[in-house]
Short mmCIF file of C-alpha atoms in Angstrom, two decimals:
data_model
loop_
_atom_site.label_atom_id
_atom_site.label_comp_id
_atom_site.label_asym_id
_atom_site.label_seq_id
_atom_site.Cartn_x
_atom_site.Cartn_y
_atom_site.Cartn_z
CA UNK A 148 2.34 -14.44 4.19
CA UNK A 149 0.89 -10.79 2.84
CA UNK A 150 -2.21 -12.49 0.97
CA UNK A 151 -4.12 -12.49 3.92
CA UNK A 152 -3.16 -8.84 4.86
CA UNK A 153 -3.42 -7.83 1.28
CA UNK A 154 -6.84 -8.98 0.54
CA UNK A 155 -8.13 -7.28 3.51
CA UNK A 156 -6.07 -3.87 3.25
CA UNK A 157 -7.55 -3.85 0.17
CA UNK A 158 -11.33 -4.06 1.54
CA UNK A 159 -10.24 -1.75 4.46
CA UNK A 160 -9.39 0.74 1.63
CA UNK A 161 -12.74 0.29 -0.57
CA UNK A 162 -14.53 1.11 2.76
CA UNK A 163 -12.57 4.22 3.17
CA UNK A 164 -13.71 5.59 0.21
CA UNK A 165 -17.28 5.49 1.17
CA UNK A 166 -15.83 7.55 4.48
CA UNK A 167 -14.79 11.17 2.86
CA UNK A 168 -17.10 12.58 5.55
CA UNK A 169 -14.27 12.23 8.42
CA UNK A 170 -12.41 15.33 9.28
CA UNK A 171 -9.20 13.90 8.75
CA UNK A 172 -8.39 10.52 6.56
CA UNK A 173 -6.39 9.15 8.97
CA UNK A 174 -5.76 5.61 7.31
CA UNK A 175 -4.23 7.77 4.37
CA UNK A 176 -2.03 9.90 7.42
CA UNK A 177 -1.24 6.42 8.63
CA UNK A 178 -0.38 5.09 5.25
CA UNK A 179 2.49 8.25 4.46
CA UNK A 180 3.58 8.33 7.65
CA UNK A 181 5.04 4.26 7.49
CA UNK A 182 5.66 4.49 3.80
CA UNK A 183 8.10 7.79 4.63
CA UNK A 184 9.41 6.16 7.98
CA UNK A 185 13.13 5.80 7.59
CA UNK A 186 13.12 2.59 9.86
CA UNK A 187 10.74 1.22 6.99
CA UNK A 188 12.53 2.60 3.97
CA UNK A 189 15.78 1.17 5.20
CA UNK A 190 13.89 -2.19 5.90
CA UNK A 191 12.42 -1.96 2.06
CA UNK A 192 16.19 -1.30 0.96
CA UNK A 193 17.52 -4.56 2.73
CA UNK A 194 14.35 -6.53 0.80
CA UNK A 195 15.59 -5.15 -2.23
CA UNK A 196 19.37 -5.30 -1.84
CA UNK A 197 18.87 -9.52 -0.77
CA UNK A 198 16.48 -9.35 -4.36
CA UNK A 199 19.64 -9.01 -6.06
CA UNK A 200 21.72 -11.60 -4.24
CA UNK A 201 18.61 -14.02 -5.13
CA UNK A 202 19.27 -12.81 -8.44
CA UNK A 203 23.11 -13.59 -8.31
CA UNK A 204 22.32 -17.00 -6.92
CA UNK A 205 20.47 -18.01 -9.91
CA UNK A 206 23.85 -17.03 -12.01
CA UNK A 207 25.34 -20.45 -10.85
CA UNK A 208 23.83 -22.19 -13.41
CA UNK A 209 24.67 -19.98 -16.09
CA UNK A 210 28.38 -20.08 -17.60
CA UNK A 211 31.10 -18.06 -17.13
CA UNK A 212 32.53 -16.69 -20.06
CA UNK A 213 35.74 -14.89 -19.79
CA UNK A 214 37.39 -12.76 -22.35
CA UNK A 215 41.56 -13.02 -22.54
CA UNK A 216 44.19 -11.40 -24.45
CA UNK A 217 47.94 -10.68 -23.53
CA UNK A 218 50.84 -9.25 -25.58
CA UNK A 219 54.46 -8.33 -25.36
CA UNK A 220 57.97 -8.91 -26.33
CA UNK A 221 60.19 -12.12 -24.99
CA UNK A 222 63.67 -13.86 -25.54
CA UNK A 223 64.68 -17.31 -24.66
CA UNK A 224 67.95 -19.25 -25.84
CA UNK A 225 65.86 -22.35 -26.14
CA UNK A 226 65.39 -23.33 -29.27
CA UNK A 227 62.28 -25.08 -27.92
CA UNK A 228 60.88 -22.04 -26.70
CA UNK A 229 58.71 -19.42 -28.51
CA UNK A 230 60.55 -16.38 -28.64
CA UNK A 231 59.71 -12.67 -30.26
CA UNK A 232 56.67 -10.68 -30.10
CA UNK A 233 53.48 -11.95 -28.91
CA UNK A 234 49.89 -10.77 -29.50
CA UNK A 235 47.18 -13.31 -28.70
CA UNK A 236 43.23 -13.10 -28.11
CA UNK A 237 40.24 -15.75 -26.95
CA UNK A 238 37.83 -17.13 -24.88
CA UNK A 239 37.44 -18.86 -21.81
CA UNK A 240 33.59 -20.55 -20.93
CA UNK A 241 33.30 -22.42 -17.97
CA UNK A 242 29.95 -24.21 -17.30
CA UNK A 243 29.02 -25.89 -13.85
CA UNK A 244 27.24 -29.20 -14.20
CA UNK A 245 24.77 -28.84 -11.29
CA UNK A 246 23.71 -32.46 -10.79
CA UNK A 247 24.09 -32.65 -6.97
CA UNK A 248 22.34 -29.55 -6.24
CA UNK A 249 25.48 -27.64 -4.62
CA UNK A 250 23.98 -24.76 -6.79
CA UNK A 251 20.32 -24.63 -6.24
CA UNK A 252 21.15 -25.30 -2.06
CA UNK A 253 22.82 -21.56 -2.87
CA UNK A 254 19.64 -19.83 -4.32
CA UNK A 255 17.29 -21.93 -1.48
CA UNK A 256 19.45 -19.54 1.09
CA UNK A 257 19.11 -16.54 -0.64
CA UNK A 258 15.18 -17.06 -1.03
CA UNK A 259 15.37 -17.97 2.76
CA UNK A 260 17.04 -14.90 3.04
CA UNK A 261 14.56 -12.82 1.72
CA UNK A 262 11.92 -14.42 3.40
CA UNK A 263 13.68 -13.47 6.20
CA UNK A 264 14.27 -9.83 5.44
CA UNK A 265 10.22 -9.76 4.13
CA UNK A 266 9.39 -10.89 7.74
CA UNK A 267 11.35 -8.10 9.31
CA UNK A 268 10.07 -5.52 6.47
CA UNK A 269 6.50 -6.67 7.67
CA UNK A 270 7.44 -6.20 11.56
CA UNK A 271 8.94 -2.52 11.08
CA UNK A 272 5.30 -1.70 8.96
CA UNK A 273 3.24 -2.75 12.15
CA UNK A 274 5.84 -1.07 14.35
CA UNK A 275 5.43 1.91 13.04
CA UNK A 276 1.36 1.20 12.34
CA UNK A 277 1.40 0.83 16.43
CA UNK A 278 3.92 3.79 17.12
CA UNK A 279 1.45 6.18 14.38
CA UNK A 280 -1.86 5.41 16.24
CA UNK A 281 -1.04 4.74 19.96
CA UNK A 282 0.20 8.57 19.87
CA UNK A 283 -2.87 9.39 18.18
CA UNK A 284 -5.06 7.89 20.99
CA UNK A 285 -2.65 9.29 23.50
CA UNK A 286 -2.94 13.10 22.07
CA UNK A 287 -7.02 12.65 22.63
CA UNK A 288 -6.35 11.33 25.76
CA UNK A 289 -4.35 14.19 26.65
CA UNK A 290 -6.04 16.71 25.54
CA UNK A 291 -9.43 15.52 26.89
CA UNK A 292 -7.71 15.22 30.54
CA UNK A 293 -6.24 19.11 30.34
CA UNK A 294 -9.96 19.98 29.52
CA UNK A 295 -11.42 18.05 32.63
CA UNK A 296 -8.38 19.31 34.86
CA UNK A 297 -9.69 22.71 33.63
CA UNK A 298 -13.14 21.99 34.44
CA UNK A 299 -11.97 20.60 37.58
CA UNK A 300 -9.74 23.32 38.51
CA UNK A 301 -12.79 25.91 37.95
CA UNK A 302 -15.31 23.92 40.39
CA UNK A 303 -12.35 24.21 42.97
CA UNK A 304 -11.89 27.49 42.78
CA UNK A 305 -15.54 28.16 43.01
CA UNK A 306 -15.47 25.98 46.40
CA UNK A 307 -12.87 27.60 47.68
CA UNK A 308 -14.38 30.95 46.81
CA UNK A 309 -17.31 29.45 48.82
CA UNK A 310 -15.43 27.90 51.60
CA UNK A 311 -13.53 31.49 52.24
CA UNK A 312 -17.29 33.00 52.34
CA UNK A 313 -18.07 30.34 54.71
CA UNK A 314 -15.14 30.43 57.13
CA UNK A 315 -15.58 34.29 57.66
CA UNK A 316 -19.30 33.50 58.46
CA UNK A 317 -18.26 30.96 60.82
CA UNK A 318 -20.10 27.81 59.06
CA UNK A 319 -17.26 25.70 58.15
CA UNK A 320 -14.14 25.09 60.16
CA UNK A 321 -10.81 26.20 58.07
CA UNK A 322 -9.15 23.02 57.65
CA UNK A 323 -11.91 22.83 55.27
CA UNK A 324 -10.82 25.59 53.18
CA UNK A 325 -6.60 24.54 53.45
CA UNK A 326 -7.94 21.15 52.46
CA UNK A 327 -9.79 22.26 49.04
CA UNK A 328 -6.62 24.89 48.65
CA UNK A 329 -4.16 21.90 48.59
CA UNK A 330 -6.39 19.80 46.14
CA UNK A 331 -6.68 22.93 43.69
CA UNK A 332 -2.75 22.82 43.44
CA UNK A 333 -2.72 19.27 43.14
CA UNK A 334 -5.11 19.53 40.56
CA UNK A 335 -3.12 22.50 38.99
CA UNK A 336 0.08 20.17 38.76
CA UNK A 337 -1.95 17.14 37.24
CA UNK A 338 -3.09 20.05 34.49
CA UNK A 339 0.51 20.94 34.04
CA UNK A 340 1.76 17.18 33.48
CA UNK A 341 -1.23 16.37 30.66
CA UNK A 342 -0.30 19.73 29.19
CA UNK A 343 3.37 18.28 29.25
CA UNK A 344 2.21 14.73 27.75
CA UNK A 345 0.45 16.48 25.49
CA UNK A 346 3.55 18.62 24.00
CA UNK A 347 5.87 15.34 24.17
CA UNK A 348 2.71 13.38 21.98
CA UNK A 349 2.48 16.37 19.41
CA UNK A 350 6.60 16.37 18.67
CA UNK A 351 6.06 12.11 18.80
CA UNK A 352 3.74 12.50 16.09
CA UNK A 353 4.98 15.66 14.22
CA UNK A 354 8.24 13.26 13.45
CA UNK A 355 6.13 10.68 11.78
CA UNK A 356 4.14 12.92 10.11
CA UNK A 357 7.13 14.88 8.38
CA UNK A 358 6.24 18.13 7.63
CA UNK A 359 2.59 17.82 7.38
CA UNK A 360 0.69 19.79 9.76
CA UNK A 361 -0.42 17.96 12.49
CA UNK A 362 -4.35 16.64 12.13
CA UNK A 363 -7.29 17.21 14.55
CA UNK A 364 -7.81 15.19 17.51
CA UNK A 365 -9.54 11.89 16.38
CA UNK A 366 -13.20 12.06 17.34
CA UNK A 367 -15.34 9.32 18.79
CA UNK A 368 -17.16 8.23 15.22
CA UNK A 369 -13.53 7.97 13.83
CA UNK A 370 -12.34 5.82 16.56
CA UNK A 371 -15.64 3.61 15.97
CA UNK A 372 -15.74 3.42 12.66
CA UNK A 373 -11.49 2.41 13.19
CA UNK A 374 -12.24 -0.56 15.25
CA UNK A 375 -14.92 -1.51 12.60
CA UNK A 376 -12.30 -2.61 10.24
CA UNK A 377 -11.26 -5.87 12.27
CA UNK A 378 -13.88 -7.95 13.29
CA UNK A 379 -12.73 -8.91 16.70
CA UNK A 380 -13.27 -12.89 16.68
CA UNK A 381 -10.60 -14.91 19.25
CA UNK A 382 -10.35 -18.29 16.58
CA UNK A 383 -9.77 -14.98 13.62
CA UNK A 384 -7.57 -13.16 14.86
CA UNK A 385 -5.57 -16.61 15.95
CA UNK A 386 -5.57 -18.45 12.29
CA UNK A 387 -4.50 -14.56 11.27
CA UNK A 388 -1.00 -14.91 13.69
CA UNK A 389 -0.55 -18.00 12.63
CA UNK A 390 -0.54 -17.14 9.00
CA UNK A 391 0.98 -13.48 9.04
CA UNK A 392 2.56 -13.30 12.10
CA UNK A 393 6.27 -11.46 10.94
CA UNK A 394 7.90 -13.48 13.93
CA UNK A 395 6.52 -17.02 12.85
CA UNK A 396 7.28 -15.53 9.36
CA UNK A 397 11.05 -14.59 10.09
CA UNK A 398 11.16 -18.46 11.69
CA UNK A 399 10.15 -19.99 8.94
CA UNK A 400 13.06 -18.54 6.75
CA UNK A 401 15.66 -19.53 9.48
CA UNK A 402 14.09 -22.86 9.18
CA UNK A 403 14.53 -22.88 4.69
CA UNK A 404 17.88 -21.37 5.28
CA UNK A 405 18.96 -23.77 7.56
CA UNK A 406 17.71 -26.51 5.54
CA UNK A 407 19.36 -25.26 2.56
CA UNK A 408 22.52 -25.04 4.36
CA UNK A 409 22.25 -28.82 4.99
CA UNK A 410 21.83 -29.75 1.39
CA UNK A 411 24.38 -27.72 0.67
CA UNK A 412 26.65 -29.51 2.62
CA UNK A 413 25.95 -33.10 1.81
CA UNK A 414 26.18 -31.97 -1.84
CA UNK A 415 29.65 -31.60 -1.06
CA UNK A 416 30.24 -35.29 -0.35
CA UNK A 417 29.88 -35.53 -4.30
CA UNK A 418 32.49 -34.70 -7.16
CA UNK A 419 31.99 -31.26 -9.03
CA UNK A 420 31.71 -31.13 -12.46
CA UNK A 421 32.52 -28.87 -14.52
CA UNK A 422 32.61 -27.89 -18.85
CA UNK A 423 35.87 -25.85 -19.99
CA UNK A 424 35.91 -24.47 -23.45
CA UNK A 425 38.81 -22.51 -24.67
CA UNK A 426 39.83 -20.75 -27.97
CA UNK A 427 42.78 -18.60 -28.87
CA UNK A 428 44.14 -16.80 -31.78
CA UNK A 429 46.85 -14.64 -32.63
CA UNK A 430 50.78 -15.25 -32.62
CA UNK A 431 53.71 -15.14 -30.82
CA UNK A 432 57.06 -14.78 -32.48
CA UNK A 433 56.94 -15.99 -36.33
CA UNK A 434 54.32 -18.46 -35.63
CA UNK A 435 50.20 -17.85 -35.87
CA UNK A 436 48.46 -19.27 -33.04
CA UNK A 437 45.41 -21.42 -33.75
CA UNK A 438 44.09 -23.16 -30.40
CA UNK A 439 41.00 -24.15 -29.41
CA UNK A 440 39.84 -26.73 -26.50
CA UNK A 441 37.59 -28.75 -24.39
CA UNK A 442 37.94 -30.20 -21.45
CA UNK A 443 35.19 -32.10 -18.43
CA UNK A 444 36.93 -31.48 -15.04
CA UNK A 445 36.07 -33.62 -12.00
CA UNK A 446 36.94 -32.49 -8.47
CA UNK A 447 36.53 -34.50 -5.90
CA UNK A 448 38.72 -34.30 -2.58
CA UNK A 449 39.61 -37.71 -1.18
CA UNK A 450 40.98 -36.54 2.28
CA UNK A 451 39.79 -33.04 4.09
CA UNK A 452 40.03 -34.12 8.12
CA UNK A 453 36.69 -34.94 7.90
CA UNK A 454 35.43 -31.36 7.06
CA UNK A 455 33.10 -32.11 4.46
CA UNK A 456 31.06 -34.50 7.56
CA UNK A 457 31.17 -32.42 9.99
CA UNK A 458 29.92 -29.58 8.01
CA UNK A 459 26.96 -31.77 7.24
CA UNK A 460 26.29 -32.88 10.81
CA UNK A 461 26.54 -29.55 12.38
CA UNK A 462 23.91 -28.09 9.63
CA UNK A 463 21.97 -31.14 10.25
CA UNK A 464 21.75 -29.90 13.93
CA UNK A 465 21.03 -26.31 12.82
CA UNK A 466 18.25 -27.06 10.98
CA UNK A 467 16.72 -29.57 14.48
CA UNK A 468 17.76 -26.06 16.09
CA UNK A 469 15.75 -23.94 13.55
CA UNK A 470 12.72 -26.53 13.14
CA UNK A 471 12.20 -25.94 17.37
CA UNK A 472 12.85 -22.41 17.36
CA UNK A 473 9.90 -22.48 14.88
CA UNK A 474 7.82 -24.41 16.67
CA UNK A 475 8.49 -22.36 19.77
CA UNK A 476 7.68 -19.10 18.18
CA UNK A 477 3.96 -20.81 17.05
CA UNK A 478 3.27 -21.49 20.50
CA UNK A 479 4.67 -17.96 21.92
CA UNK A 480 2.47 -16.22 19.32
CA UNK A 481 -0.44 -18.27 20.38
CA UNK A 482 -0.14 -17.37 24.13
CA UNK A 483 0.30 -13.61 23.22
CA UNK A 484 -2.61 -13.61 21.04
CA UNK A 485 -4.50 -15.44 23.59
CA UNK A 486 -2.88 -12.89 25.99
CA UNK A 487 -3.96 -9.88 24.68
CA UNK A 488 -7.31 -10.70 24.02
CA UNK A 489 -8.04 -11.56 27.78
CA UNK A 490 -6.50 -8.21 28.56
CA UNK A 491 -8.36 -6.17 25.56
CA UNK A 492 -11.65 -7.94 26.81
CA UNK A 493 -11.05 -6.96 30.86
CA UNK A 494 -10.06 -3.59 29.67
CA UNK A 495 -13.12 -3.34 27.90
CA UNK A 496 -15.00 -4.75 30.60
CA UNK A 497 -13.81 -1.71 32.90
CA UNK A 498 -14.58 1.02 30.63
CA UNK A 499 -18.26 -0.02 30.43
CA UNK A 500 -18.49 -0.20 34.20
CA UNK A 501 -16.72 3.34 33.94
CA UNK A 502 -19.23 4.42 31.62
CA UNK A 503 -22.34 3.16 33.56
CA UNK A 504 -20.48 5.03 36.50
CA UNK A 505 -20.63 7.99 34.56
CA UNK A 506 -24.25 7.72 33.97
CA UNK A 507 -24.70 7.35 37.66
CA UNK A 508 -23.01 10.47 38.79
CA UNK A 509 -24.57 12.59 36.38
CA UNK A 510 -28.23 11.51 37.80
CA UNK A 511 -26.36 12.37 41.12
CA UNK A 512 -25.02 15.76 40.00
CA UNK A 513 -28.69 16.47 38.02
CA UNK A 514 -30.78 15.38 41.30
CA UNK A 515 -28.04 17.26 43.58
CA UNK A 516 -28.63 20.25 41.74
CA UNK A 517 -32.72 20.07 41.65
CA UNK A 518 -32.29 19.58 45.52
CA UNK A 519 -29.82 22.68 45.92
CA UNK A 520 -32.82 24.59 43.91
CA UNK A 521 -34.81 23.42 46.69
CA UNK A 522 -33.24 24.33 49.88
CA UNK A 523 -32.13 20.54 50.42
CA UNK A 524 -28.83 20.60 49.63
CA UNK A 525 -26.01 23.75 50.01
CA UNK A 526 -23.50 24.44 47.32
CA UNK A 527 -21.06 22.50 48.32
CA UNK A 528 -22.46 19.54 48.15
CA UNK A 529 -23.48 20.24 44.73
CA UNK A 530 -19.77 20.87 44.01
CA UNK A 531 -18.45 17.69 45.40
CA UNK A 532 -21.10 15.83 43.15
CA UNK A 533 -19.80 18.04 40.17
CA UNK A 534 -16.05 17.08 41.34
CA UNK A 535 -16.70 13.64 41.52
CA UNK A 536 -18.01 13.44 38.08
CA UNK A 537 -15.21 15.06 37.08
CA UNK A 538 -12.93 12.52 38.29
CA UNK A 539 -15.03 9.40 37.06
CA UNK A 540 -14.79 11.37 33.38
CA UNK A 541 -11.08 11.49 33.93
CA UNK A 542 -10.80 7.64 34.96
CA UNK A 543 -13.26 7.15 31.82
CA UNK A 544 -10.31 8.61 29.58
CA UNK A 545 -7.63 6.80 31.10
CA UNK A 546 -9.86 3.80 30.62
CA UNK A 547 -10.51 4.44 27.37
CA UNK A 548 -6.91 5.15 26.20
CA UNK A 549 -6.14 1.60 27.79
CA UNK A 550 -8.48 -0.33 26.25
CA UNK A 551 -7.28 1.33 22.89
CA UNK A 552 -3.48 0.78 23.54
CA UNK A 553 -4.88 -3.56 24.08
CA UNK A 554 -7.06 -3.09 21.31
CA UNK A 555 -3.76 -1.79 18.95
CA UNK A 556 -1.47 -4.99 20.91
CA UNK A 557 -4.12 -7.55 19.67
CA UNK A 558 -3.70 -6.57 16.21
CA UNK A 559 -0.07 -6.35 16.42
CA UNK A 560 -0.01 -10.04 17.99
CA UNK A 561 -2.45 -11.48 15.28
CA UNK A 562 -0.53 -9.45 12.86
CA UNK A 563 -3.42 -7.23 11.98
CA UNK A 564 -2.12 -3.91 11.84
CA UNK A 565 -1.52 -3.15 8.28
CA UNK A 566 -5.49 -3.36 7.96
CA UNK A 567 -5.33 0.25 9.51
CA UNK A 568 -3.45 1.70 6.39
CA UNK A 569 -4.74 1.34 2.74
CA UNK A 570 -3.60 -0.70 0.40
CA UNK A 571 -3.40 1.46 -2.17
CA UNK A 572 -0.81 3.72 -0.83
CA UNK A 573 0.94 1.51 1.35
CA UNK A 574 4.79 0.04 1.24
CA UNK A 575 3.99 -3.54 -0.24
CA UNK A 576 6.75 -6.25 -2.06
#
């Protein structure tokens, strides 16, 4: 499931090197921040924990060898009966004769198993992937609308300044002026709430971080150069959910595990077999002990209530269960991937028009201007052209931080995300 991922983590991270000129590495922030993430080094402990029972599974076909001794003191009447001191020492090996593949139906559900656990390692890295850069792009955000809310707030002030000048001249009517008043203290309390989101973002990303001191706000080249990693093809980024998707990947392992829980129980319509080998010295009494022994034991029940059968039918219905879960999942990821590319391409779709907006109400602001120079237009009307370019910069960001936030969801869905993080540094199994 990985290869995929691996192969082009591993290009992200040759690329990277070429890229020393950023400010701050933030594929290498991203990388220590999920690799120190307790939700992903208590996922990596569960991986390795279910390595072991994998491991233990495979001791079924190995034999048990047992070590005995016993001593002590007895008396007994019978004259048939060994009496007096005993001291006595051996061996016990017992060997399971796996010929109906009980055994190898128990290390099929431990692979499943950690298959299973790999999928929901792999889902915890791109959580936290997500988590690290959508507070990233929502500390620029921030920060960029505090600096336009300051802006803003300072061409208010200015037209109120004006509109005070005004009303004691008698050229405006004062409704005017308790209108511009009002939308300097709404625009006061937007300031206040971005300077809030921007506190709550910081302490978000301080606790991935650690104790690292938090980086510089990611610039526009780094946010470019980002997005360059993952070539943004519909039919790519599809084939790339179907083959590394965690969710189709944790499906597939219920699927192994349930089929391994079938053959495990219509192994158990056959006879176990078994090798016993057993030696024993010492003595007991007046008499040396001298035994040794082989034995093949066969156990097969003849009447259980029809557990054995039912046990096989109901895991034959688990696994019909499992095998359309599966399928389900497939189609799910499909329509999400599908899903989130219609929504990364309409958000990116609005932040052009935003963009070209912005272009258009600068040329109104710079002809507004030449005109107030003029005589042709007052100062107010060159503040109004000001504010509302101003508040198309401010829909920009918003825009922008949305069409980021799809862009990081499409990656996610086609299971993408550890491309942001290099390999070389990264958690990997």
């Amino acid at each position: 499931m990985s290869r995929f991922v691996s192969s082009v983590a591993m290009a992200v991270f040759l690329h990277c090197i070429a890229a020393q000129a950023w400010a701050t590495d933030w594929l290498s922030l991203a990388s220590q921040s999920v690799a120190e993430d307790p939700r992903v080094v208590a996922a990596k402990a569960r991986v390795d924990a279910v390595k072991y029972e994998v491991k233990g599974a495979w001791g079924l076909f190995y034999p048990a060898i047992h070590a005995t001794a016993s001593g002590g003191n007895s008396r007994d009447n019978d004259p048939y009966t060994y009496t007096g001191a005993k001291m006595t020492w051996g061996i016990e090996v017992a060997q399971s004769i796996p010929l109906f593949g009980r055994e190898l139906s128990e290390v099929k559900k431990a692979k499943a198993k950690l298959s299973g656990e790999n999928a929901s390692f792999e889902a915890v890295q791109q959580e936290v992937i997500f988590e690290f850069y959508e507070t990233v792009f929502r500390i620029d955000a921030a920060k960029q609308r505090l600096a336009f809310y300051d802006e803003s707030m300072q061409l208010l002030s200015r037209k109120v300044e004006a509109l005070q000048d005004a009303v004691r001249g008698g050229g405006v009517v004062i409704t005017d002026l308790y209108r511009t008043k009002a939308f300097l203290e709404s625009t006061s309390a937007q300031r206040d709430r971005a300077k809030t989101e921007l506190d709550i973002q910081h302490a978000r990303l301080q606790r991935l971080l650690g104790k690292r001191n938090l980086p510089e706000t990611i610039s526009t080249k780094e946010r470019t150069d980002l997005k360059t990693f993952v070539s943004l093809d519909q039919k790519a980024l599809l084939e790339s959910a179907l083959f590394s998707s965690p969710s189709i990947g944790n499906a597939d392992a219920q699927v192994r595990h349930a089929r391994a829980v079938r053959s495990g129980a219509v192994a158990n319509f056959w006879p176990r077999l078994s090798l016993l080998l057993e030696a024993e010295r010492g003595s007991y009494g007046d008499r040396q002990i001298n035994r040794e022994g082989i034995y093949l034991k066969f156990d097969k029940p003849l009447f259980e209530g029809g557990t054995t059968s039912s046990q096989a039918s109901s895991a034959g219905f688990q696994l019909t269960a499992a095998i359309a879960a599966r399928n389900q999942e497939e189609s799910l990821v499909r329509e999400r991937v599908i899903t989130a590319w219609k929504r990364f391409q309409s958000e990116q779709s609005a932040l052009e028009a935003l963009q070209r907006a912005e272009m258009n109400d600068s040329v109104v602001v710079d002809m507004t201007e030449q005109q107030a120079e003029l005589g042709a237009a007052t100062l107010f009307t060159v503040l109004d052209a000001r504010k509302k370019l101003v508040e198309t910069k401010l829909e920009k960001i918003d825009q922008l931080l949305k069409q980021d936030l799809a862009w990081l969801q499409l990656l996610g869905e086609s299971g993408m995300l550890p491309v942001l993080i290099p390999k070389s540094t990264s958690l990997s199994l």
